[in-house]
Short mmCIF file of C-alpha atoms in Angstrom, two decimals:
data_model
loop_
_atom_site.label_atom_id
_atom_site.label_comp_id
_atom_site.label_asym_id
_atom_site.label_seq_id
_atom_site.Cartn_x
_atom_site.Cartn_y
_atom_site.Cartn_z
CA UNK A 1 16.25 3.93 -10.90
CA UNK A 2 14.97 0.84 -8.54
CA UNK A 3 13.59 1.98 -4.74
CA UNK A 4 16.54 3.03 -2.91
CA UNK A 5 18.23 -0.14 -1.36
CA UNK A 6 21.06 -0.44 1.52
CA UNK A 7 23.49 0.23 -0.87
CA UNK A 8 22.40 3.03 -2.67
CA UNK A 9 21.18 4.78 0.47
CA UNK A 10 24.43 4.64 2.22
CA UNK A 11 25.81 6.04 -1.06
CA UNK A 12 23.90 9.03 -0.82
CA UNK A 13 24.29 9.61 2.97
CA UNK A 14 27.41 10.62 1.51
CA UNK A 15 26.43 13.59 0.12
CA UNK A 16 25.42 15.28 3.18
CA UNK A 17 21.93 15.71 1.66
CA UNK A 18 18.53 16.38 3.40
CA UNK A 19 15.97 14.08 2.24
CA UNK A 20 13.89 16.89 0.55
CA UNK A 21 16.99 17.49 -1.64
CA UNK A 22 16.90 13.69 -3.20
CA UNK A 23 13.75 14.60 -5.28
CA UNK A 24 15.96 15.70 -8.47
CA UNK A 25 17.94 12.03 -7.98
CA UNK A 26 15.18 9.85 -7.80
CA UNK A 27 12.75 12.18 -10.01
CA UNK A 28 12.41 10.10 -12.90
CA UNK A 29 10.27 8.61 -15.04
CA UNK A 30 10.83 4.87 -14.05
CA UNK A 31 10.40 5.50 -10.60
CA UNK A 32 6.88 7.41 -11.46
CA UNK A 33 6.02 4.66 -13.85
CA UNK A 34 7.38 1.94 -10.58
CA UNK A 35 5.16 3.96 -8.00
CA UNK A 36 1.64 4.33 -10.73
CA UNK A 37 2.23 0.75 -12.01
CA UNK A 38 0.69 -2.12 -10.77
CA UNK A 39 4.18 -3.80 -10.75
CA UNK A 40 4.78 -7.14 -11.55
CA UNK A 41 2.95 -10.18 -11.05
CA UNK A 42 -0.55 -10.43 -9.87
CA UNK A 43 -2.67 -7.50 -9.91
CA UNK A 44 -4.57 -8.01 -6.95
CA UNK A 45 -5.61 -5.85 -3.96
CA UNK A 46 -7.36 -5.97 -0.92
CA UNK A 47 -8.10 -3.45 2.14
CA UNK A 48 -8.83 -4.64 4.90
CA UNK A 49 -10.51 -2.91 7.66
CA UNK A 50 -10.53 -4.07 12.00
CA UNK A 51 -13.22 -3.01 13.98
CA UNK A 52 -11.63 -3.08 17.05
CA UNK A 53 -13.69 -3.68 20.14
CA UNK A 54 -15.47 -6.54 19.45
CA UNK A 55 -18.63 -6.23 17.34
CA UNK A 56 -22.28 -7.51 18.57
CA UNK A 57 -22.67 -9.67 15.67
CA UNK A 58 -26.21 -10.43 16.26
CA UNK A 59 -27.38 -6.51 16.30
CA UNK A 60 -25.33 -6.26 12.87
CA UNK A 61 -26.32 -9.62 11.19
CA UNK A 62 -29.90 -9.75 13.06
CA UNK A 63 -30.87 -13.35 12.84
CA UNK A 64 -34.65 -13.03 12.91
CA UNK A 65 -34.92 -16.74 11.98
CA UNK A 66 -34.34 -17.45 15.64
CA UNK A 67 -36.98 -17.37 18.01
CA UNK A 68 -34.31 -16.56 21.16
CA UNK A 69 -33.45 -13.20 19.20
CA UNK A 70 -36.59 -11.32 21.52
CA UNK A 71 -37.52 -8.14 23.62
CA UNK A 72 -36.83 -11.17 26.48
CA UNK A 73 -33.03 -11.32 25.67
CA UNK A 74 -32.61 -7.69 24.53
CA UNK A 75 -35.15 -5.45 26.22
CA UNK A 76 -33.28 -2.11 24.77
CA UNK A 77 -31.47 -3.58 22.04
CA UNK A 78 -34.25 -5.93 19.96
CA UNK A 79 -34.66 -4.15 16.60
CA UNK A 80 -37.95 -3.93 15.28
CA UNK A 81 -37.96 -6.26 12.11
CA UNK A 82 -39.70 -3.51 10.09
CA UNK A 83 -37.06 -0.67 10.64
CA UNK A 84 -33.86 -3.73 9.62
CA UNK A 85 -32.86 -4.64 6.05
CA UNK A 86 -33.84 -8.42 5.06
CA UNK A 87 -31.08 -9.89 3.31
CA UNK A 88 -32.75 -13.53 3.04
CA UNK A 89 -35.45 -13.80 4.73
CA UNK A 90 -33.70 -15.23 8.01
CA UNK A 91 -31.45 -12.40 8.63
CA UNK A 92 -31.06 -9.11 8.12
CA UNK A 93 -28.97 -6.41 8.00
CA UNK A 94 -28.94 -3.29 10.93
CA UNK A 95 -31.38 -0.47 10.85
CA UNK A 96 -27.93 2.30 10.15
CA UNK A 97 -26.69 -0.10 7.59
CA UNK A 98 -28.72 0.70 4.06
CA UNK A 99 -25.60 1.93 2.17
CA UNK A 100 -24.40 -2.04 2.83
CA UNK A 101 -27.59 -3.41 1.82
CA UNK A 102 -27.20 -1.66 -1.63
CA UNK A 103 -23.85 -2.82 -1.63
CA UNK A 104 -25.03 -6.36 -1.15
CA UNK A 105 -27.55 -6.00 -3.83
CA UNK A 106 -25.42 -5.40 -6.57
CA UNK A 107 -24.47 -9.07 -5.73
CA UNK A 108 -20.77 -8.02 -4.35
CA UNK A 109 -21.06 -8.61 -0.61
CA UNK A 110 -20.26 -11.16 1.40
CA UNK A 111 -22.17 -11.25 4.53
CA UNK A 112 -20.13 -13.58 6.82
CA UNK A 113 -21.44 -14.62 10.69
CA UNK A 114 -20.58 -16.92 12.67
CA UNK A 115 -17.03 -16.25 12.72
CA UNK A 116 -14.58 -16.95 15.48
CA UNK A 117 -11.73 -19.31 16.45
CA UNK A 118 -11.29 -22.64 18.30
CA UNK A 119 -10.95 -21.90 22.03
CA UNK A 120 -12.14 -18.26 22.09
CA UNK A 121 -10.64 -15.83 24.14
CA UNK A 122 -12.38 -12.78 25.45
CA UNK A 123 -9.51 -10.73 25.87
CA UNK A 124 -9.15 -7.67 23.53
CA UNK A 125 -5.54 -7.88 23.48
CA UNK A 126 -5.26 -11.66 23.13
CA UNK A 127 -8.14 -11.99 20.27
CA UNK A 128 -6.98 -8.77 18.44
CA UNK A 129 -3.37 -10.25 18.29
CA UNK A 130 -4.77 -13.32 17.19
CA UNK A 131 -6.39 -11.83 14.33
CA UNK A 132 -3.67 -9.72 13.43
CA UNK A 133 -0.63 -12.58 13.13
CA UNK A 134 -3.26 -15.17 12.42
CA UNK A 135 -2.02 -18.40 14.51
CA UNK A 136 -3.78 -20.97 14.54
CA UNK A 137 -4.11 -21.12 18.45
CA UNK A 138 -3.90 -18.44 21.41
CA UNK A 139 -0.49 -20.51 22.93
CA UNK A 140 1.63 -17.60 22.71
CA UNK A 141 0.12 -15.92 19.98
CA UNK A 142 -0.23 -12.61 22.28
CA UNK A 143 3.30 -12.66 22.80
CA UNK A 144 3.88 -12.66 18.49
CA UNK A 145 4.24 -8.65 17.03
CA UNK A 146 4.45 -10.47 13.66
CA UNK A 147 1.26 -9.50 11.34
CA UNK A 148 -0.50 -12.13 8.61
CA UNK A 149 -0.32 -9.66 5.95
CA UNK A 150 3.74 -8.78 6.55
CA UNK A 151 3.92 -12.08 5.78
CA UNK A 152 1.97 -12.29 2.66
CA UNK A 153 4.33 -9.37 1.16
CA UNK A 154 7.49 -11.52 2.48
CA UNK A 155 6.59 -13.79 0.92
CA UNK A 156 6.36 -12.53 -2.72
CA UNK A 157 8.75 -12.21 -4.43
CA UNK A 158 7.41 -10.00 -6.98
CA UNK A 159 6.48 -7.65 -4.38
CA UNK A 160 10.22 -6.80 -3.31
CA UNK A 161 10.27 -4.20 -6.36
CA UNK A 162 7.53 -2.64 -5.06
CA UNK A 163 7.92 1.09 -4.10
CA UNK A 164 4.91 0.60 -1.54
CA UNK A 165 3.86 -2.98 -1.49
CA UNK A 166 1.63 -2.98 1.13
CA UNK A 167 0.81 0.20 3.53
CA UNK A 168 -1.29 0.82 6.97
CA UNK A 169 -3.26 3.85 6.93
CA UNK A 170 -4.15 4.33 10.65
CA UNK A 171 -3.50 6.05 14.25
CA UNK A 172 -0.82 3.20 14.97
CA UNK A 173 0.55 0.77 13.14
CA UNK A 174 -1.60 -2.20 12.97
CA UNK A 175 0.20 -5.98 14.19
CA UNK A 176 -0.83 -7.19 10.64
CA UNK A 177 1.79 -4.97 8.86
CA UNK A 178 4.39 -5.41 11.73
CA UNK A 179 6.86 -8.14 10.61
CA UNK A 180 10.56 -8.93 9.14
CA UNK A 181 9.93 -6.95 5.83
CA UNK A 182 9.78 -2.68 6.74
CA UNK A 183 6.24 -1.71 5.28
CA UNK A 184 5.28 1.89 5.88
CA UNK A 185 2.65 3.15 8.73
CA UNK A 186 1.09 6.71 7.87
CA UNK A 187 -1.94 8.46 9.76
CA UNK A 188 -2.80 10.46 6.33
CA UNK A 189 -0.97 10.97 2.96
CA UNK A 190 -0.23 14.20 3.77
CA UNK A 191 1.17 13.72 7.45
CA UNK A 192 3.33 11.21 5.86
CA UNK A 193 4.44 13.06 2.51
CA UNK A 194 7.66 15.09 2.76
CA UNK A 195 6.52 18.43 2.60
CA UNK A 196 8.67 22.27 2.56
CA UNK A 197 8.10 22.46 6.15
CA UNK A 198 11.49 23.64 8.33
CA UNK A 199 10.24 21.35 11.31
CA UNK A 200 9.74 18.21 8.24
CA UNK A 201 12.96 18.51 7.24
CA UNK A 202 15.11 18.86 10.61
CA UNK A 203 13.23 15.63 11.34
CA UNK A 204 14.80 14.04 8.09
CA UNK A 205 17.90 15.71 8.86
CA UNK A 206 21.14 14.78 7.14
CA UNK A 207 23.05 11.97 6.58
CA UNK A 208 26.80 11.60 8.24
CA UNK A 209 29.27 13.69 6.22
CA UNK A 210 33.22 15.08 6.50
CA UNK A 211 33.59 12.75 9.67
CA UNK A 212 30.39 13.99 11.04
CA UNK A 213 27.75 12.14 12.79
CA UNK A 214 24.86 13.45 10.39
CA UNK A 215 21.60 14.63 11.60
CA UNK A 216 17.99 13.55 12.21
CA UNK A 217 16.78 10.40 10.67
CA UNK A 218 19.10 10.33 7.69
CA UNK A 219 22.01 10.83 10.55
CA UNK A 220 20.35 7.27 12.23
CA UNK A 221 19.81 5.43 9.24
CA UNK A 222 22.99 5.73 7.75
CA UNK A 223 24.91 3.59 10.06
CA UNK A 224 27.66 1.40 9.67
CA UNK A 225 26.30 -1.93 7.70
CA UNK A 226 28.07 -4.22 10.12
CA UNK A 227 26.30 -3.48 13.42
CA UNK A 228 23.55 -5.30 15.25
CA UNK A 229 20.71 -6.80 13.68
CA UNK A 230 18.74 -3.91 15.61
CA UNK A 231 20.93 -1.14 13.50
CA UNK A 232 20.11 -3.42 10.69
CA UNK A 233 16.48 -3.18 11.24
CA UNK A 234 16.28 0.50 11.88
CA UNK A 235 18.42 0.81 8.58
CA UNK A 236 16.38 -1.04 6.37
CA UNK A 237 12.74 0.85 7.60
CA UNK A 238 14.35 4.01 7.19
CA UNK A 239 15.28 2.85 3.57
CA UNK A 240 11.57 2.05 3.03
CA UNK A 241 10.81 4.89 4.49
CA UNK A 242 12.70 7.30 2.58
CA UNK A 243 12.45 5.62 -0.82
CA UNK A 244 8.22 5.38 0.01
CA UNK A 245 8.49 9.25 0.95
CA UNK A 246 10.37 10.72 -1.95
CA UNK A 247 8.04 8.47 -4.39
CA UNK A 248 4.97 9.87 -3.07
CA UNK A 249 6.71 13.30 -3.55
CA UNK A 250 7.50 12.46 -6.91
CA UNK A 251 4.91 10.85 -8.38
CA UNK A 252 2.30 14.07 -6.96
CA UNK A 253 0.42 11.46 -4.51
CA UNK A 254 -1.58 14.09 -2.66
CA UNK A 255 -5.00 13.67 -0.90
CA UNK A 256 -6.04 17.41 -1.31
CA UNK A 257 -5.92 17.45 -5.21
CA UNK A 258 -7.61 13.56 -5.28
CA UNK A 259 -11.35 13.17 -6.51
CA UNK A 260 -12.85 10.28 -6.02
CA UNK A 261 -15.13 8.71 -9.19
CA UNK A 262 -18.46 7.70 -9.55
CA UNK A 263 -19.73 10.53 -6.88
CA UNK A 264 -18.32 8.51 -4.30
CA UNK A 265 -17.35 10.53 -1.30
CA UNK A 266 -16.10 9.70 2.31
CA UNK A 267 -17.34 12.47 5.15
CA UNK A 268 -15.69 15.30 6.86
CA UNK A 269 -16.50 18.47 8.80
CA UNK A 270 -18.46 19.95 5.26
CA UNK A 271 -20.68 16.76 4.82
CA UNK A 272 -24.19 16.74 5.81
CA UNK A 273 -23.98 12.96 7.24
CA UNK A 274 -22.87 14.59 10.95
CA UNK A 275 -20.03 12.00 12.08
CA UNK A 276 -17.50 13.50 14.36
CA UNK A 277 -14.06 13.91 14.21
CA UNK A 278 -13.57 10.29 14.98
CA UNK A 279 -15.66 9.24 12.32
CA UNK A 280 -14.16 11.98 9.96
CA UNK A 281 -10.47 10.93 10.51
CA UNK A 282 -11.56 7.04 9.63
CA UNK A 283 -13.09 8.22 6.40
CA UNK A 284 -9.94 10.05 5.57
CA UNK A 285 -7.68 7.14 5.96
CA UNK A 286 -10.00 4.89 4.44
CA UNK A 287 -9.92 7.32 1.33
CA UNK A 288 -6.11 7.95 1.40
CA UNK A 289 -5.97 3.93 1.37
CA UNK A 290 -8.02 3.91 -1.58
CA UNK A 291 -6.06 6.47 -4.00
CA UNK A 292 -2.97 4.45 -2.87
CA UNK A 293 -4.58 1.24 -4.09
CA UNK A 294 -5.49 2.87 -7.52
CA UNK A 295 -2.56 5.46 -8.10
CA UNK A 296 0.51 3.92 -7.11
CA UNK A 297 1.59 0.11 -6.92
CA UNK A 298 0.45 -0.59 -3.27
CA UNK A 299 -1.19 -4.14 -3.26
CA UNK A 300 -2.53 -4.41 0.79
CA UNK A 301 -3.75 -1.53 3.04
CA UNK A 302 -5.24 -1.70 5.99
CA UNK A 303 -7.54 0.80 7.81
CA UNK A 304 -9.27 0.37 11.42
CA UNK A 305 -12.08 2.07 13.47
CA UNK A 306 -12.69 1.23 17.26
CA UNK A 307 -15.28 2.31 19.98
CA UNK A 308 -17.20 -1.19 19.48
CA UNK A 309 -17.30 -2.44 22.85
CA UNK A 310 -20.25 -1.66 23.82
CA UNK A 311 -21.02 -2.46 27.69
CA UNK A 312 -23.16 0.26 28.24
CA UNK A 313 -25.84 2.00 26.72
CA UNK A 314 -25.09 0.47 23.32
CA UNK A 315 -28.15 1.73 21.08
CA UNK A 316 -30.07 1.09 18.46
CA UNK A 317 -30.28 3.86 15.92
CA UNK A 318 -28.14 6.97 17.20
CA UNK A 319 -26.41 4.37 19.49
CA UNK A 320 -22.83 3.84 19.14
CA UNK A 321 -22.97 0.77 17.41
CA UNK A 322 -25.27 2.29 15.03
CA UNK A 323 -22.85 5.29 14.68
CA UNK A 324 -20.33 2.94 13.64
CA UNK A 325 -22.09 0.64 11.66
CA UNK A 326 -23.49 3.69 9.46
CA UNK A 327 -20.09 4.51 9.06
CA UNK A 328 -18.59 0.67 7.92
CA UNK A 329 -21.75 1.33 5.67
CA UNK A 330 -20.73 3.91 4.08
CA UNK A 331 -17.13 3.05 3.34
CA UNK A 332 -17.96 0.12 1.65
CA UNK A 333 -20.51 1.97 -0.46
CA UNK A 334 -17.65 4.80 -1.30
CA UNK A 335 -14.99 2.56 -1.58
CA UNK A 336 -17.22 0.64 -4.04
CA UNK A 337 -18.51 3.37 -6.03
CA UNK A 338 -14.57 4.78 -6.37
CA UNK A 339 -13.55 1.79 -7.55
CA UNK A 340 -15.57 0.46 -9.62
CA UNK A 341 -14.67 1.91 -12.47
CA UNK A 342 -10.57 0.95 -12.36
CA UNK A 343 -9.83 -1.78 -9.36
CA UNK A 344 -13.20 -3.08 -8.05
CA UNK A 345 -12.70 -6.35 -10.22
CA UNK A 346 -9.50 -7.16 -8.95
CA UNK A 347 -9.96 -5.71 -4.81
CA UNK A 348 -11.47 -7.29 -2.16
CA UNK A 349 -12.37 -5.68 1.07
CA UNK A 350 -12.98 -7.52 4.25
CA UNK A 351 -14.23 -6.32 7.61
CA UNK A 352 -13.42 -8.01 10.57
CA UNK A 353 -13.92 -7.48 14.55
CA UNK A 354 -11.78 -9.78 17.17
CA UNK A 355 -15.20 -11.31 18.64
CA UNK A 356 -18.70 -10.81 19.10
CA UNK A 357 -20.83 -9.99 22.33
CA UNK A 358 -23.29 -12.03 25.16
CA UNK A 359 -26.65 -12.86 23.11
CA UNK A 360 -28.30 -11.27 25.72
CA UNK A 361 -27.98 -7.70 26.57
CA UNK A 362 -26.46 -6.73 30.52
CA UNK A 363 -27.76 -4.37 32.97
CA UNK A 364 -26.20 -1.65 31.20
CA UNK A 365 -28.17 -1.56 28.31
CA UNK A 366 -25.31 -3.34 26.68
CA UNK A 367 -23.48 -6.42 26.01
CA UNK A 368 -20.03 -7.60 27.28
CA UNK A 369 -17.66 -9.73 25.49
CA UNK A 370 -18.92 -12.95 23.53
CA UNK A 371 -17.55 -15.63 21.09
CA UNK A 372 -18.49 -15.54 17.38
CA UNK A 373 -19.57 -12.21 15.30
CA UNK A 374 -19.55 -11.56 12.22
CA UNK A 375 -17.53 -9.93 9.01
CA UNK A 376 -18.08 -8.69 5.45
CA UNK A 377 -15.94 -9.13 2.30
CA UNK A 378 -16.88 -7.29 -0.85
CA UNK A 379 -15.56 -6.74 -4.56
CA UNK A 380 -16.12 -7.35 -7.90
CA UNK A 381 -15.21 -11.04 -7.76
CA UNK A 382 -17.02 -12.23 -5.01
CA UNK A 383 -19.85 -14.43 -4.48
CA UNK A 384 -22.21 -12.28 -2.98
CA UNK A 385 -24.27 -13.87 -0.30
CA UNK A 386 -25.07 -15.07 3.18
CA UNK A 387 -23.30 -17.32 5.07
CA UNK A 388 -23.55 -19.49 8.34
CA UNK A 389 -26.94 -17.70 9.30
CA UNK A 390 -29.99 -18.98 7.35
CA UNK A 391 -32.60 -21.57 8.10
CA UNK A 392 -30.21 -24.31 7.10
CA UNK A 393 -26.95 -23.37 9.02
CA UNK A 394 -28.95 -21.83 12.13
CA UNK A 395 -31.36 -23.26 14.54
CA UNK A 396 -33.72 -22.11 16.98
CA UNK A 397 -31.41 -21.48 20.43
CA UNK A 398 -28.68 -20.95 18.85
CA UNK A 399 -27.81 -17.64 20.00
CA UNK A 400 -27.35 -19.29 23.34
CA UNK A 401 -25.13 -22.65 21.74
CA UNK A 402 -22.07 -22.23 23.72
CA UNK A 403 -20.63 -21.03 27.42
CA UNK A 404 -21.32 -22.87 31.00
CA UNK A 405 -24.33 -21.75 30.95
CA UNK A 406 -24.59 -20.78 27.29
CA UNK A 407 -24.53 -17.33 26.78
CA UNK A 408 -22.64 -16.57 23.16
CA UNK A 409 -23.03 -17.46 19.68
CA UNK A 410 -20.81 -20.50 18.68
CA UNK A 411 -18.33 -20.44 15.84
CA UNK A 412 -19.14 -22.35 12.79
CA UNK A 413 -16.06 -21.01 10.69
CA UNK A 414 -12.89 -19.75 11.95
CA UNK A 415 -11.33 -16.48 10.76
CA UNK A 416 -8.09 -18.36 9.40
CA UNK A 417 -10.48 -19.57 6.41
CA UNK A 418 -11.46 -16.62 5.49
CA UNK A 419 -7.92 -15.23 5.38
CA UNK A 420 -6.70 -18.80 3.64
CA UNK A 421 -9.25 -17.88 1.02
CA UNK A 422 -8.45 -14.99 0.24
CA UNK A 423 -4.54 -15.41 0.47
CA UNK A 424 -5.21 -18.72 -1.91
CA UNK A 425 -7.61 -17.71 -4.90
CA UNK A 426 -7.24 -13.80 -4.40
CA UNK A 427 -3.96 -12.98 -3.60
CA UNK A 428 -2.50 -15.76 -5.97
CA UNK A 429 -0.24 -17.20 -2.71
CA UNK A 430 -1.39 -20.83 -2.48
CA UNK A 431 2.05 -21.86 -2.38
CA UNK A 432 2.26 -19.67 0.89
CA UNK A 433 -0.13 -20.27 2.41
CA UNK A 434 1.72 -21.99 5.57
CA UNK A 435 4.00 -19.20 5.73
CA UNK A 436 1.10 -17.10 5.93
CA UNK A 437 -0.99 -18.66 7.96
CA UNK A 438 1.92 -21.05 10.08
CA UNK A 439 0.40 -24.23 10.72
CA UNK A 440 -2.76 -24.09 8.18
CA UNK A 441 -2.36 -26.93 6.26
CA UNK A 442 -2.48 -29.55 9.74
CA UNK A 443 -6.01 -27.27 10.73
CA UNK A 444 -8.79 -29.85 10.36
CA UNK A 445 -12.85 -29.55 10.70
CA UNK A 446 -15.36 -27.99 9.25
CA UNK A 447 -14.71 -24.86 9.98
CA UNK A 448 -11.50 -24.51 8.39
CA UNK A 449 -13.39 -25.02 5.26
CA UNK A 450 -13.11 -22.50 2.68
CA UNK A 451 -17.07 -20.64 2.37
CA UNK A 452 -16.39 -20.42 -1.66
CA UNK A 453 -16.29 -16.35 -0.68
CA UNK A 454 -14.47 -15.98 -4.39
CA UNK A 455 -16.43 -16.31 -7.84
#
């Protein structure tokens, strides 16, 4: 049996049935061989993760190459070149960040900086939007609650017989999922699974039966088929919804029972690493993202951790930028090491923050909100390097190459490339790449070139 569609859910609501009771319907080996497959078409998957705040670029990607990064400029912040991680000679990688500099040895890390978009705003809201629906200009774009990667999955039509094509694993869901096609939003696997609980299943409720009006979310989603677009809407997220729940059910998805290969292990409360809860709930969604992009037919999750706006008291080591940079590090390295085995060859993860911070720290012992940061893209296929910050692609003064007077790093390639790139020779979309990305193929310059990210 196929997902449940409009058709067949509006079938069952006549049965009166509370979700938890559709189990022995759809409980079947097609659907568990649907859910574990990698469906059809192209194999590929990729996890992307937002660190929301706006990332100081230049204390993550140090560029020691350039005479203006100083105690001068950053008093409190300059990092001793002896405590960072050389990547190239030029630039190097944070003092928290040695779990990324393995990663980047193994030769499957991207280190990206530079990275922006043409007329940069500085507004959280505005840039993150931005990012997130990936327009090629900030005319309106804040206005848009229509994500890149809902449009990637639209677009596909292989990925319509997906159970869960593409899934966000955070707090709330994130703009790139948000979109025309209903993907599915959890916190964790197991807030999201349908459990035995009483207070679950009132929620689910039952569908409208005998005349009657139904109950709970099966009562709401089983609507007449001819009302609004709204009631169409609601209707066809609560399909996703319910065929995405009972699957998981199903097919024994469960984060409690999962075991991550290769040693590979993402903190909580029992780990000696010492991140707080914060930092503990981000490496359980990061992990629950994971096992869905090996043990079921998911192709795109997304993940996000925050707290990078750093005015104040920003840190070195034991500062909250290092706090969250040691933990960025340390996903990659577990996602890496519990993938490699199965899906590293065909995943990509990319990191990405909506802009970078003033080259030179504030009165605060911190930075406020700049222009161009930087991001990270790893996996088994990519061409592991460093762009846009050696001695050919960065001059002395450059920290200080744009603003009246010049107080940010400038962009040298936008963000849309990077997403292009990955949408083109990852993803397998070229062909969609407009409907992805709306406007891409009349985006000019240089830096709408791709950086050759992909082997």
């Amino acid at each position: 049996m196929a997902p449940l569609n409009r058709r067949g859910f509006l079938r069952l609501g006549g049965t009166g049935l509370a979700l938890g009771a559709l189990s022995p319907i759809l409980g079947n080996p097609f659907l568990y061989s649907r859910l574990h497959g990698q469906g059809p078409g192209n194999p590929k998957k990729l996890l992307v993760i937002f660190m929301r705040g706006g990332n100081d670029g230049i204390n993550t990607v140090i560029p020691f190459g350039d005479n203006a990064y100083n105690t001068t400029n950053r008093p409190s912040l300059f990092v001793n070149p002896a405590q960072a991680h050389d990547l190239n000679g030029f630039a190097a990688l944070h003092p928290s960040m040695q779990l990324m500099k393995d990663v980047y040895t193994t030769g499957d890390l991207a280190v990206m900086h530079r990275i922006a978009y043409d007329n940069q705003s500085r507004s959280h809201f505005t840039s993150q939007q931005l990012w997130e629906n990936a327009m090629p200009s900030i005319s309106g774009a804040s206005e848009i609650e229509e994500g890149w990667l809902n449009r990637f999955v639209d677009s596909d039509p292989a990925l319509a017989n997906h159970v869960i094509p593409a899934v966000s694993v955070s707090n709330n869901m994130q703009v790139a999922f948000r979109g025309d096609r209903a993907l599915i939003h959890m916190r964790t696997i197991d807030s999201y699974r349908l459990g035995s609980d009483p207070i679950d299943l009132k929620m689910i409720g039952a569908a409208p039966s005998g005349g009657g009006t139904g109950s709970g979310l099966l009562g709401v989603y089983s609507r007449d088929p001819d009302a609004t677009d709204y009631d169409e809407r609601v209707r066809d997220t609560g399909v996703a919804m319910a065929s995405s729940l009972d699957a998981l059910e199903v097919a024994g998805i469960d984060e409690t029972t999962y075991v991550p290969d290769n040693g590979a292990f993402y903190p909580d409360s029992t780990s000696p690493d010492n991140f707080d809860g914060r930092m503990q709930t981000f490496f359980r969604q990061v992990k629950n993202a994971v096992q869905l992009l090996k043990e079921t037919d998911c192709r795109v999750a997304g993940v996000e951790l925050g707290s990078f706006d750093t005015h104040s008291n920003q840190g070195i080591l034991g500062g909250s930028q290092g706090e969250n940079l040691r933990g960025i590090s340390r996903a990659f390295h577990s996602i890496r090491l519990d993938t490699l085995n199965n899906i590293w060859p065909d995943t990509v993860v990319l990191a990405v923050s909506e802009f970078g911070r003033t080259s030179a720290e504030n009165g605060s012992a911190g930075t406020d909100h700049g222009e161009a940061s930087c991001a990270f893209c790893a996996g088994g296929a990519i061409n592991g390097a460093v762009y846009n910050c050696d001695s050919s692609t960065w001059a002395n003064g450059d920290m200080f190459s744009v603003g009246n007077p010049p107080r940010y790093v400038a962009q040298k390639t936008s963000f849309l490339s990077i997403y292009a790139e990955i949408v083109d020779r990852h993803l397998g979309a070229a062909t969609a790449l407009d409907t992805v990305i709306p406007g891409w193929s009349g985006l000019s310059g240089p830096q709408h070139q791709y950086l050759d990210l992909l082997l």
